[in-house]
Short mmCIF file of C-alpha atoms and ligand atoms in Angstrom, two decimals:
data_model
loop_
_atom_site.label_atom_id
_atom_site.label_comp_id
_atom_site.label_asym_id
_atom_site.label_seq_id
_atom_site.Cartn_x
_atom_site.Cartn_y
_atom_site.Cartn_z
CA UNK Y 1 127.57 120.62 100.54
CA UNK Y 2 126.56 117.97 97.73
CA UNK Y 3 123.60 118.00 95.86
CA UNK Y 4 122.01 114.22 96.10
CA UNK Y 5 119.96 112.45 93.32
CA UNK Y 6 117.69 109.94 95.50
CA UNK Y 7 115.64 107.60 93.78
CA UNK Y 8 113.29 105.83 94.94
CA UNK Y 9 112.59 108.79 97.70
CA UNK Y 10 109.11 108.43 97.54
CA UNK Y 11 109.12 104.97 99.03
CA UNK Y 12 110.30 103.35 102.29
CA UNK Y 13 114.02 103.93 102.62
CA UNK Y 14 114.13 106.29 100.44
CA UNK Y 15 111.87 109.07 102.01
CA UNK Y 16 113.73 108.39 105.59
CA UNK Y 17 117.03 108.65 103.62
CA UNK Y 18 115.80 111.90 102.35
CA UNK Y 19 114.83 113.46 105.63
CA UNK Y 20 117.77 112.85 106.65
CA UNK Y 21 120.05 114.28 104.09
CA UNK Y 22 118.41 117.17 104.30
CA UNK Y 23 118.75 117.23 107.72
CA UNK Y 24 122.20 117.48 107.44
CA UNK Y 25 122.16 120.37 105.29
CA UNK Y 26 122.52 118.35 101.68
CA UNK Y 27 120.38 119.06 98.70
CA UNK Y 28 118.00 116.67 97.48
CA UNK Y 29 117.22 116.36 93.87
CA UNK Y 30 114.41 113.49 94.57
CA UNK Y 31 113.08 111.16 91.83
CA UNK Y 32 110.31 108.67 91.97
CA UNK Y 33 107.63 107.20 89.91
CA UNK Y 34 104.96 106.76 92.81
CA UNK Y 35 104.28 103.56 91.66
CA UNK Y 36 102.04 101.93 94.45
CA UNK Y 37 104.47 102.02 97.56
CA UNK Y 38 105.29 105.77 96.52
CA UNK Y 39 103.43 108.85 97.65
CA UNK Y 40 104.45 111.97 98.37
CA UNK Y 41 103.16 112.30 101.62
CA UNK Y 42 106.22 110.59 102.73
CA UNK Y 43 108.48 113.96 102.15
CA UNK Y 44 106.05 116.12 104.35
CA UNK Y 45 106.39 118.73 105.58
CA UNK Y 46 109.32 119.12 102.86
CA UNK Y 47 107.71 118.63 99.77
CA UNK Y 48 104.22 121.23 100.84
CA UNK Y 49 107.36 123.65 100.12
CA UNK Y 50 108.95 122.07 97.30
CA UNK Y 51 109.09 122.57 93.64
CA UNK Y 52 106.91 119.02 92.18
CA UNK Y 53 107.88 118.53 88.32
CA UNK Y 54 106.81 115.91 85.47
CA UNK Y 55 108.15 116.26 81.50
CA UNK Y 56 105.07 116.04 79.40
CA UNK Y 57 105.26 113.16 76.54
CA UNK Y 58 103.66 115.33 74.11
CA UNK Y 59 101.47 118.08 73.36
CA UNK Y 60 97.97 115.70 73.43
CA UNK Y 61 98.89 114.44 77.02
CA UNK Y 62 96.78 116.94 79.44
CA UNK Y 63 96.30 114.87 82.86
CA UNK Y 64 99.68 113.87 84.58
CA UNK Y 65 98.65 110.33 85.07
CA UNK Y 66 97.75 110.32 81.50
CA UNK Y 67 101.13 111.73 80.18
CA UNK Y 68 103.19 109.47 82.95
CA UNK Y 69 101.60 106.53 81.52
CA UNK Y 70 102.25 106.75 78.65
CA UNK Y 71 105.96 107.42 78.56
CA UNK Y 72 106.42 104.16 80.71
CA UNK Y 73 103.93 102.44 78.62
CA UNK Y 74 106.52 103.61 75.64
CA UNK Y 75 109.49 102.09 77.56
CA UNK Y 76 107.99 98.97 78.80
CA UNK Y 77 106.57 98.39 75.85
CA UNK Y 78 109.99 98.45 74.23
CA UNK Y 79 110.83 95.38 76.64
CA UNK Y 80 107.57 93.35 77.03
CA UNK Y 81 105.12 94.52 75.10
CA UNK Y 82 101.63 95.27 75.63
CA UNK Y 83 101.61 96.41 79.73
CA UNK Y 84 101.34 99.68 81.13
CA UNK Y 85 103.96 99.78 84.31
CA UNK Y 86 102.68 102.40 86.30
CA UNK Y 87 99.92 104.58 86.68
CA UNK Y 88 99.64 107.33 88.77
CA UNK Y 89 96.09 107.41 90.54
CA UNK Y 90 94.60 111.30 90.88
CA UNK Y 91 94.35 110.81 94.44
CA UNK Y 92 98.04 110.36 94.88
CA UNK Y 93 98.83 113.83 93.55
CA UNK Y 94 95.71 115.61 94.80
CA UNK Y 95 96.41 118.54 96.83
CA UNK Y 96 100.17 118.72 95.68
CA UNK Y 97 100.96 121.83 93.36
CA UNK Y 98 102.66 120.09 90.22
CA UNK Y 99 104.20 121.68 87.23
CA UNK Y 100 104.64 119.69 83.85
CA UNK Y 101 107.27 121.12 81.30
CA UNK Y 102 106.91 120.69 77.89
CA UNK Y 103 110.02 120.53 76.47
CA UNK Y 104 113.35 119.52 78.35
CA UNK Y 105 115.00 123.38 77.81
CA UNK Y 106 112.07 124.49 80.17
CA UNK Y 107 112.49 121.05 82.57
CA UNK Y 108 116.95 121.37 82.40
CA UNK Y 109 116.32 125.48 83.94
CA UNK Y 110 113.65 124.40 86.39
CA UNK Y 111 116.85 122.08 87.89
CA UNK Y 112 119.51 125.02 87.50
CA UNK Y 113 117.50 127.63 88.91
CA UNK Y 114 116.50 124.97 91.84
CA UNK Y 115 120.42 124.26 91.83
CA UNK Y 116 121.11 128.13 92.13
CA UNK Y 117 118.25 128.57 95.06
CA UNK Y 118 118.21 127.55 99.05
CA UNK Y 119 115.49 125.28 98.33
CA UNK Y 120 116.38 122.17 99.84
CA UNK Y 121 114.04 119.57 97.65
CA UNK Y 122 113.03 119.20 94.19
CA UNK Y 123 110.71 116.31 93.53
CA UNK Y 124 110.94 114.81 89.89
CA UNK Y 125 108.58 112.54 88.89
CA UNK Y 126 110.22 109.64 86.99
CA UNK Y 127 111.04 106.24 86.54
CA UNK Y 128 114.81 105.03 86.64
CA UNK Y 129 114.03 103.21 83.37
CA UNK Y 130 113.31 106.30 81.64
CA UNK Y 131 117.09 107.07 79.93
CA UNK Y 132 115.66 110.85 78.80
CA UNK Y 133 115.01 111.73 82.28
CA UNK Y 134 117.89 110.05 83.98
CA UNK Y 135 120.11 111.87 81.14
CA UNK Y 136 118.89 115.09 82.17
CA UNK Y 137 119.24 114.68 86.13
CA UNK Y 138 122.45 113.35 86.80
CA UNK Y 139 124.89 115.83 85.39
CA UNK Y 140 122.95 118.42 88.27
CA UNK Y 141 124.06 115.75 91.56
CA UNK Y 142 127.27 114.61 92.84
CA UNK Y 143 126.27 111.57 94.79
CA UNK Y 144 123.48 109.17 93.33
CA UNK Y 145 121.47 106.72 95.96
CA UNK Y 146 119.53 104.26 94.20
CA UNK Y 147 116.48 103.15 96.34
CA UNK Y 148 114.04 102.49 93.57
CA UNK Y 149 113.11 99.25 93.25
CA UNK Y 150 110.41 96.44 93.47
CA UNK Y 151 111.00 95.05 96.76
CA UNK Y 152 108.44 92.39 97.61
CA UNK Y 153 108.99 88.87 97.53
CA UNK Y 154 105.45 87.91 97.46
CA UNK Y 155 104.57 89.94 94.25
CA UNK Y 156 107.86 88.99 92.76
CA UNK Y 157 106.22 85.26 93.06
CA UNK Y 158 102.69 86.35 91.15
CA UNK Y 159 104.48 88.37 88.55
CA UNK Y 160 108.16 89.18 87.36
CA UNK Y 161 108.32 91.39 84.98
CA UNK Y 162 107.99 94.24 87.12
CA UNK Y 163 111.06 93.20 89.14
CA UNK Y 164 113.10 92.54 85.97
CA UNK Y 165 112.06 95.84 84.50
CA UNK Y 166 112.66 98.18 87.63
CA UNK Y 167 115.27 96.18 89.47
CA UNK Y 168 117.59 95.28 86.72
CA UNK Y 169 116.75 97.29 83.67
CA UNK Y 170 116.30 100.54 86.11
CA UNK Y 171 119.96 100.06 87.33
CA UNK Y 172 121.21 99.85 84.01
CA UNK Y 173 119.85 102.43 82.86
CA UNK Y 174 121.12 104.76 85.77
CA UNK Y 175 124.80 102.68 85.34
CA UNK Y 176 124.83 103.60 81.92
CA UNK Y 177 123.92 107.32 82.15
CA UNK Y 178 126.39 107.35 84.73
CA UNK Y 179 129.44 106.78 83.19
CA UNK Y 180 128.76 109.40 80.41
CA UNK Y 181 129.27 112.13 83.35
CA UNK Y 182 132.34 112.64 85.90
CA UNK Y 183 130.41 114.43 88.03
CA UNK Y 184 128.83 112.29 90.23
CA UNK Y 185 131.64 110.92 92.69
CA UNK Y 186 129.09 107.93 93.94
CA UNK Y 187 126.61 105.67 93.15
CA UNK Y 188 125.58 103.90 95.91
CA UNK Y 189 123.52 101.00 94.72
CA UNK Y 190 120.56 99.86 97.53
CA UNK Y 191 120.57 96.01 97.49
CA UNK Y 192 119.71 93.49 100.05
CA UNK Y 193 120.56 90.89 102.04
CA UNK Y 194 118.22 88.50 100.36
CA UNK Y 195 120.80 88.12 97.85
CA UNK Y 196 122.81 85.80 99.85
CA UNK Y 197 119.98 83.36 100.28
CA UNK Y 198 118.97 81.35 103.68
CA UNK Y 199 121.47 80.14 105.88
CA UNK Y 200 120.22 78.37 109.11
CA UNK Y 201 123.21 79.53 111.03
CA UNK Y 202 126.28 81.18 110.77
CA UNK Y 203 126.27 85.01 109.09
CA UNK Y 204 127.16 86.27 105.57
CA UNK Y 205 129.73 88.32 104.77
CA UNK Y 206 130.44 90.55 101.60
CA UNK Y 207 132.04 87.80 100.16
CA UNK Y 208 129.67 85.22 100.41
CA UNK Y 209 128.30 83.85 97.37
CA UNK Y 210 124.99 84.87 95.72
CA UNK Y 211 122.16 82.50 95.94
CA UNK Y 212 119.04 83.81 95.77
CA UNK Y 213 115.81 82.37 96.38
CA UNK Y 214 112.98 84.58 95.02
CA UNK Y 215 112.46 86.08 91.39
CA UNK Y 216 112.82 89.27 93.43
CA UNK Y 217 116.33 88.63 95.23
CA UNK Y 218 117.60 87.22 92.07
CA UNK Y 219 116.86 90.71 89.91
CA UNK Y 220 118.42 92.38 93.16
CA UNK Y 221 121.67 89.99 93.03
CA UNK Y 222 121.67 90.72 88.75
CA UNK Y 223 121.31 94.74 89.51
CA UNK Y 224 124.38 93.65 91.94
CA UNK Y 225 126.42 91.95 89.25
CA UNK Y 226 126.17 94.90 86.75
CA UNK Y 227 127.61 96.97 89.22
CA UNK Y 228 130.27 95.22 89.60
CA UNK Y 229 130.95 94.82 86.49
CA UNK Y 230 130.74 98.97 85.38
CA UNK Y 231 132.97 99.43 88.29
CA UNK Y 232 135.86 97.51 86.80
CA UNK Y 233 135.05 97.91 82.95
CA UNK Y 234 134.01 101.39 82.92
CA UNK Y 235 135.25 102.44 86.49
CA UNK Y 236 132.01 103.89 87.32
CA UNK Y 237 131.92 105.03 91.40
CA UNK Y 238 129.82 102.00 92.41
CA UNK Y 239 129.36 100.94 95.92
CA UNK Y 240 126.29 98.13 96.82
CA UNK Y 241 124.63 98.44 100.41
CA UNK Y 242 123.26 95.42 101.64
CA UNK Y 243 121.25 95.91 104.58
CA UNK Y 244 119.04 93.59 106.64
CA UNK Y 245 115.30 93.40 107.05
CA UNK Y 246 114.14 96.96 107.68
CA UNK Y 247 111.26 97.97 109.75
CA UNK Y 248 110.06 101.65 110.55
CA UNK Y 249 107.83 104.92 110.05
CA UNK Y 250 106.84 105.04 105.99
CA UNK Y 251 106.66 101.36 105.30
CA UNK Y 252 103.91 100.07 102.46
CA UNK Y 253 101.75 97.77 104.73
CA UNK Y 254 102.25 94.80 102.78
CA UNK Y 255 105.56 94.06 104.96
CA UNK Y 256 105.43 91.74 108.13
CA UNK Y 257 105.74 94.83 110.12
CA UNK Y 258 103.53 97.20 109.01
CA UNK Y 259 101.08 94.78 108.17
CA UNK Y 260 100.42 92.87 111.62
CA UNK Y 261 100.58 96.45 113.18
CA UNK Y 262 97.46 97.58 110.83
CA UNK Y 263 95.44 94.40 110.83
CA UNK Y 264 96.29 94.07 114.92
CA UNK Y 265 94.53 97.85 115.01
CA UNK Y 266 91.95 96.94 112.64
CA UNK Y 267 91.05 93.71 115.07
CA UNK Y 268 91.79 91.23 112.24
CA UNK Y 269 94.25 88.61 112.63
CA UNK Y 270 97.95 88.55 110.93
CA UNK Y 271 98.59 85.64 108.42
CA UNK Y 272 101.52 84.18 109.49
CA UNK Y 273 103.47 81.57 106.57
CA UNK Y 274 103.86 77.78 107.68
CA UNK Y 275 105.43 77.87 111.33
CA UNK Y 276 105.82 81.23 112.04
CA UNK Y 277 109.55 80.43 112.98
CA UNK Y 278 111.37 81.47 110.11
CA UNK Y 279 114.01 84.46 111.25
CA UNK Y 280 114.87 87.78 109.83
CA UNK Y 281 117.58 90.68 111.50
CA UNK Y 282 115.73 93.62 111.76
CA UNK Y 283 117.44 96.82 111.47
CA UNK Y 284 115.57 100.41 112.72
CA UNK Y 285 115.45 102.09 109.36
CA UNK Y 286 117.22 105.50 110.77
CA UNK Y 287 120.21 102.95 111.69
CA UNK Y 288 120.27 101.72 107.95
CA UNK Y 289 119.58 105.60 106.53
CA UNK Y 290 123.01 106.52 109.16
CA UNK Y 291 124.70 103.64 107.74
CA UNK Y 292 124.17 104.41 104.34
CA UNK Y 293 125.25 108.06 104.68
CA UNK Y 294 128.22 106.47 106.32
CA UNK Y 295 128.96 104.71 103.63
CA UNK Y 296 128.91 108.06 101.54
CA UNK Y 297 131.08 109.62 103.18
CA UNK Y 298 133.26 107.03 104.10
CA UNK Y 299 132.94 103.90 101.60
CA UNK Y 300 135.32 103.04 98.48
CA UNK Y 301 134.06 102.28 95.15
CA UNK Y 302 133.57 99.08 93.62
CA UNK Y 303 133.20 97.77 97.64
CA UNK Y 304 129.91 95.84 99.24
CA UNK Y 305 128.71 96.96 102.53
CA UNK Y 306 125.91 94.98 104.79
CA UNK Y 307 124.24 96.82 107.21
CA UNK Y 308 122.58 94.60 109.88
CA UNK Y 309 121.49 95.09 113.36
CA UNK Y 310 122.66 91.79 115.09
CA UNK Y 311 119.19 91.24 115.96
CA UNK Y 312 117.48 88.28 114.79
CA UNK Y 313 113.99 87.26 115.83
CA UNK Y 314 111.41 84.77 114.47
CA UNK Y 315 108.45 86.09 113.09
CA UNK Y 316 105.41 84.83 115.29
CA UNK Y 317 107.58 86.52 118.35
CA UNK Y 318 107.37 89.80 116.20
CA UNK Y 319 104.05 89.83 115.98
CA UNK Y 320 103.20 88.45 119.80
CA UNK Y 321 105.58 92.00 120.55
CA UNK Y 322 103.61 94.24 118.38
CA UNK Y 323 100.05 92.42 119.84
CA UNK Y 324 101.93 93.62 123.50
CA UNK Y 325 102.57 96.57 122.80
CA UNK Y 326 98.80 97.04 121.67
CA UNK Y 327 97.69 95.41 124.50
CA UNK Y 328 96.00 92.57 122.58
CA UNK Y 329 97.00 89.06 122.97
CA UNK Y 330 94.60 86.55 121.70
CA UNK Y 331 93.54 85.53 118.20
CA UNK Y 332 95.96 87.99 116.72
CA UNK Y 333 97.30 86.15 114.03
CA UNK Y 334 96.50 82.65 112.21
CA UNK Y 335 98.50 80.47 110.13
CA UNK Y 336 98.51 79.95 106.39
CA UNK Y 337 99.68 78.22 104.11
CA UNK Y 338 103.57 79.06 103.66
CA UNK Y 339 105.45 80.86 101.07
CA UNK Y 340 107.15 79.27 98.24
CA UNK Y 341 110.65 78.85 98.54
CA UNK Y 342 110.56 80.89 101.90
CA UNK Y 343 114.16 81.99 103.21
CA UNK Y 344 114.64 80.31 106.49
CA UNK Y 345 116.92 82.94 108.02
CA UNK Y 346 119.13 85.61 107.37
CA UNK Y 347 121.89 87.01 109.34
CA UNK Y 348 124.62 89.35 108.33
CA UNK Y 349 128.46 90.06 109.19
CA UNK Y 350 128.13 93.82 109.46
CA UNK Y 351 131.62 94.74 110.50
CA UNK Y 352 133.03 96.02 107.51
CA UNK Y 353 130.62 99.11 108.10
CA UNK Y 354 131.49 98.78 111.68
CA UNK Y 355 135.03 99.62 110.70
CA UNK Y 356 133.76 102.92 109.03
CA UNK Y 357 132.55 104.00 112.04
CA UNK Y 358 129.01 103.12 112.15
CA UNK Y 359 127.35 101.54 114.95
CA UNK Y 360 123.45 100.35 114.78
CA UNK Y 361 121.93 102.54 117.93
CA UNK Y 362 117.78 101.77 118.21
CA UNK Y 363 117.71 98.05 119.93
CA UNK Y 364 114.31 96.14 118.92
CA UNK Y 365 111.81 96.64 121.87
CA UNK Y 366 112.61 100.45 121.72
CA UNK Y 367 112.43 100.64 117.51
CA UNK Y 368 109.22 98.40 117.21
CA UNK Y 369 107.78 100.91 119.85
CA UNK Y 370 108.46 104.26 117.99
CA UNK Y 371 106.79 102.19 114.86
CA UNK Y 372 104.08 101.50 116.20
CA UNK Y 373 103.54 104.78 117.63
CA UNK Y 374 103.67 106.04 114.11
CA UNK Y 375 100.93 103.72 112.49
CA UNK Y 376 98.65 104.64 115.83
CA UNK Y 377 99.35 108.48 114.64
CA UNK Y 378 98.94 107.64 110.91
CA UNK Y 379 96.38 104.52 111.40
CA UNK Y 380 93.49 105.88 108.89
CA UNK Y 381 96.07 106.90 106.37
CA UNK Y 382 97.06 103.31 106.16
CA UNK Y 383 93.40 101.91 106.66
CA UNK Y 384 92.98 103.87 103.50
CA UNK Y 385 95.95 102.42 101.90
CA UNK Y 386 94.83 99.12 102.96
CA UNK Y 387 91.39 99.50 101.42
CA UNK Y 388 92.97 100.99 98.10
CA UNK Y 389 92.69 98.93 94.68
CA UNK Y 390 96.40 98.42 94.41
CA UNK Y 391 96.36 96.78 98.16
CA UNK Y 392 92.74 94.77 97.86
CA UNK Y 393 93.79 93.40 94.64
CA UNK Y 394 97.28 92.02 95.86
CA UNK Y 395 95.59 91.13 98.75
CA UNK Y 396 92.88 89.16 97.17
CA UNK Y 397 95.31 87.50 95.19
CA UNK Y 398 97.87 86.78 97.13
CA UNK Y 399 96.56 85.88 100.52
CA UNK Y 400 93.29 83.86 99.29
CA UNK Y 401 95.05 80.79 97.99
CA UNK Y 402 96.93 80.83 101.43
P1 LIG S 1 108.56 90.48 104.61
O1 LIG S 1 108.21 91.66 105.47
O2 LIG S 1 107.75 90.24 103.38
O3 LIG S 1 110.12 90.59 104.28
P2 LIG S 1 111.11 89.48 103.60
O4 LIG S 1 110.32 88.38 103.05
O5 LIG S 1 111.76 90.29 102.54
O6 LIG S 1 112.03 89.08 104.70
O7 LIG S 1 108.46 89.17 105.50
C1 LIG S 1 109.21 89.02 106.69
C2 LIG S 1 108.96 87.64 107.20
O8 LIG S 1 107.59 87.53 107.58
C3 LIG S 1 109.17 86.55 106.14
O9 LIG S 1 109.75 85.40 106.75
C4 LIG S 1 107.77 86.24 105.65
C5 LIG S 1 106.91 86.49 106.87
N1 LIG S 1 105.53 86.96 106.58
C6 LIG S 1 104.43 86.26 107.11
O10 LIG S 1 104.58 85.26 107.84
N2 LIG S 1 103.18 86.72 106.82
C7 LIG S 1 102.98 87.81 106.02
O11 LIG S 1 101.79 88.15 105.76
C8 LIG S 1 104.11 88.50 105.50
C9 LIG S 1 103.92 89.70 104.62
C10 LIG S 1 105.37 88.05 105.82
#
């Protein structure tokens, strides 16, 4: 059975992913920086029994946060000066048992003897921009799955650099380790549909030119591109995943979904941007996670693969569903002042995957169901997230000029 490197895990996709590999008997060497959408709740009950490790910078750095900060500070600061790119808050590792290493001979035969156990997760914390790490990681995995990334289009309007650093850089950086090892037999690259741009009718299909829309599709489609490219210069084992809008448990609650579900709880009303009749395909995020390990098992390098549901719905009807299924109907959302540049629509040709064998199997009423049932089960863990300084401050910023 193959050992996985999964980054990202910590977030959305990436934690469901991981369940699920492990469910099928795989090892999972995870990696994540728990920037804001990360946490490691997300690998419960998993992680409670997992090994949790972070490389120390130096011998001042005592507090994890501290240390973590300052090697990304190092990095970013390499690129854009003067910003620190991710801090780790205390309450995010409270509670978690967490072992720092000093040196990388300690850090390399924490990973071997992991390697050598019937443990089934070891959590890493670390960016994908950090080359030291990423160097030390990937000659232990033989399939990579690249989830990390800065994914929303509304912060990628307020600020960029973030995007360019993670999205684009990040790759690189993984692209370039990669192809120093022959041991990993695939890299299979998360993107997103958003890189194809709006189209008001018709679908996209892998061939379909690139023409993004947001600051955050367009470090997506670069990330894309360099691929691409290290597939046919360098031949490294790339293969890109373009899936549709996904919805489901483990979402950060600044997504349509997650968002009207909390604020419809909370009795406040969803914002919705300019009409409300702008249209997404929304794919059950086990479907995509299936997909994707179909695609590992199944896909050829250097190949694109969408993954889409063939459901497409506008977005005041999404919310009117999740208000019916909490049994609230009135003054449940209001409308705001639209986003700029907002994608119209997207719809994808998904039969390439199709014709690996994969088959989307949750239809919408029945997925949006299951989700909500989750937030009611996890609704004061995401009140909490709501209320947190990362959330308030986007919040603030973002939705007050709407
Ligand atoms: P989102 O979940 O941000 O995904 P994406 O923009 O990547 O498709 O948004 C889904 C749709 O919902 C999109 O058309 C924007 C819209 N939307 C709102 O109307 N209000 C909101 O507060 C948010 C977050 C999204």
């Amino acid at each position: 059975m193959e050992t996985f490197g999964v980054s990202g895990a910590a977030g959305f996709i990436g934690s469901n992913f991981t369940h699920f590999a492990i469910g099928k008997g795989h090892k999972v060497i995870a990696i994540d920086s728990l920037s804001y959408p990360g946490f490691l709740f997300n690998l419960e009950p998993w992680i409670l029994k997992s090994r949790i490790l972070g490389l120390k910078n130096g011998k001042d750095f005592s507090r994890v946060n501290f240390s973590i900060e300052k090697r990304h500070d190092r990095i970013y600061k390499k690129v854009f000066s003067n910003k620190v790119l991710c801090q780790i808050p205390d309450n995010k590792l409270k509670g978690y048992n967490i072992t720092l290493f000093e040196n990388k001979e300690d850090f390399t035969r924490e990973i071997e003897s992991f390697i050598e156990s019937n443990e089934k997760l070891l959590f890493i914390i670390a960016s994908i921009t950090d080359e030291e790490l990423i160097n030390i990681i990937l000659p232990h995995v033989n399939c990579f799955f690249n989830f990390a990334a800065e994914t929303h289009v509304d912060r990628s309007i307020l600020s960029q650099e973030e995007f360019i650093f993670t999205d684009i850089l990040g790759t690189y950086n993984i692209l370039k380790v990669l192809i120093k090892y022959k041991n990993v037999k695939k890299f299979i690259q998360i993107s997103t549909d958003e890189v194809y741009g709006s189209s008001i009718e018709g679908s996209f299909n892998e061939s379909s030119i690139l023409n993004p829309s947001s600051p955050y599709a367009a470090t997506k489609a670069s990330a894309d591109l360099l691929c691409l490219a290290f597939y046919k210069t360098f031949n490294a084992p790339a293969i890109l995943i373009r899936p549709s809008n996904n919805y489901g448990p483990r979402q950060y609650p600044e997504k349509l979904i997650p968002l009207s579900i909390i604020k419809i709880l909370k009795g406040e009303k969803v914002p919705i941007y300019g009409s409300g009749k702008q249209k997404r395909e929304w794919i059950y995020v086990d479907d995509c996670v299936k997909g994707i390990y179909q695609v590992f098992l199944r896909g050829t390098a250097g190949e694109i693969y969408n993954i889409g549901s063939g459901f497409e719905i506008e977005n005041l009807e999404v919310v009117q569903k999740i208000g019916n299924i909490l049994g609230k109907n009135e003054d449940i959302y209001e409308f705001v002042k639209d986003r700029p540049s907002h994608d119209t629509r997207y719809f994808l040709n998904s039969s390439k995957i199709k014709s690996l064998g994969w088959e989307p199997e949750t239809d919408f009423e029945e997925g949006l169901k299951l989700t909500v049932d989750w937030y009611i089960e996890n609704k004061d863990l995401y009140i909490k997230i709501m209320e947190s300084a990362d959330f308030s401050s986007f919040y603030k910023l973002w939705y007050q000029k709407r």
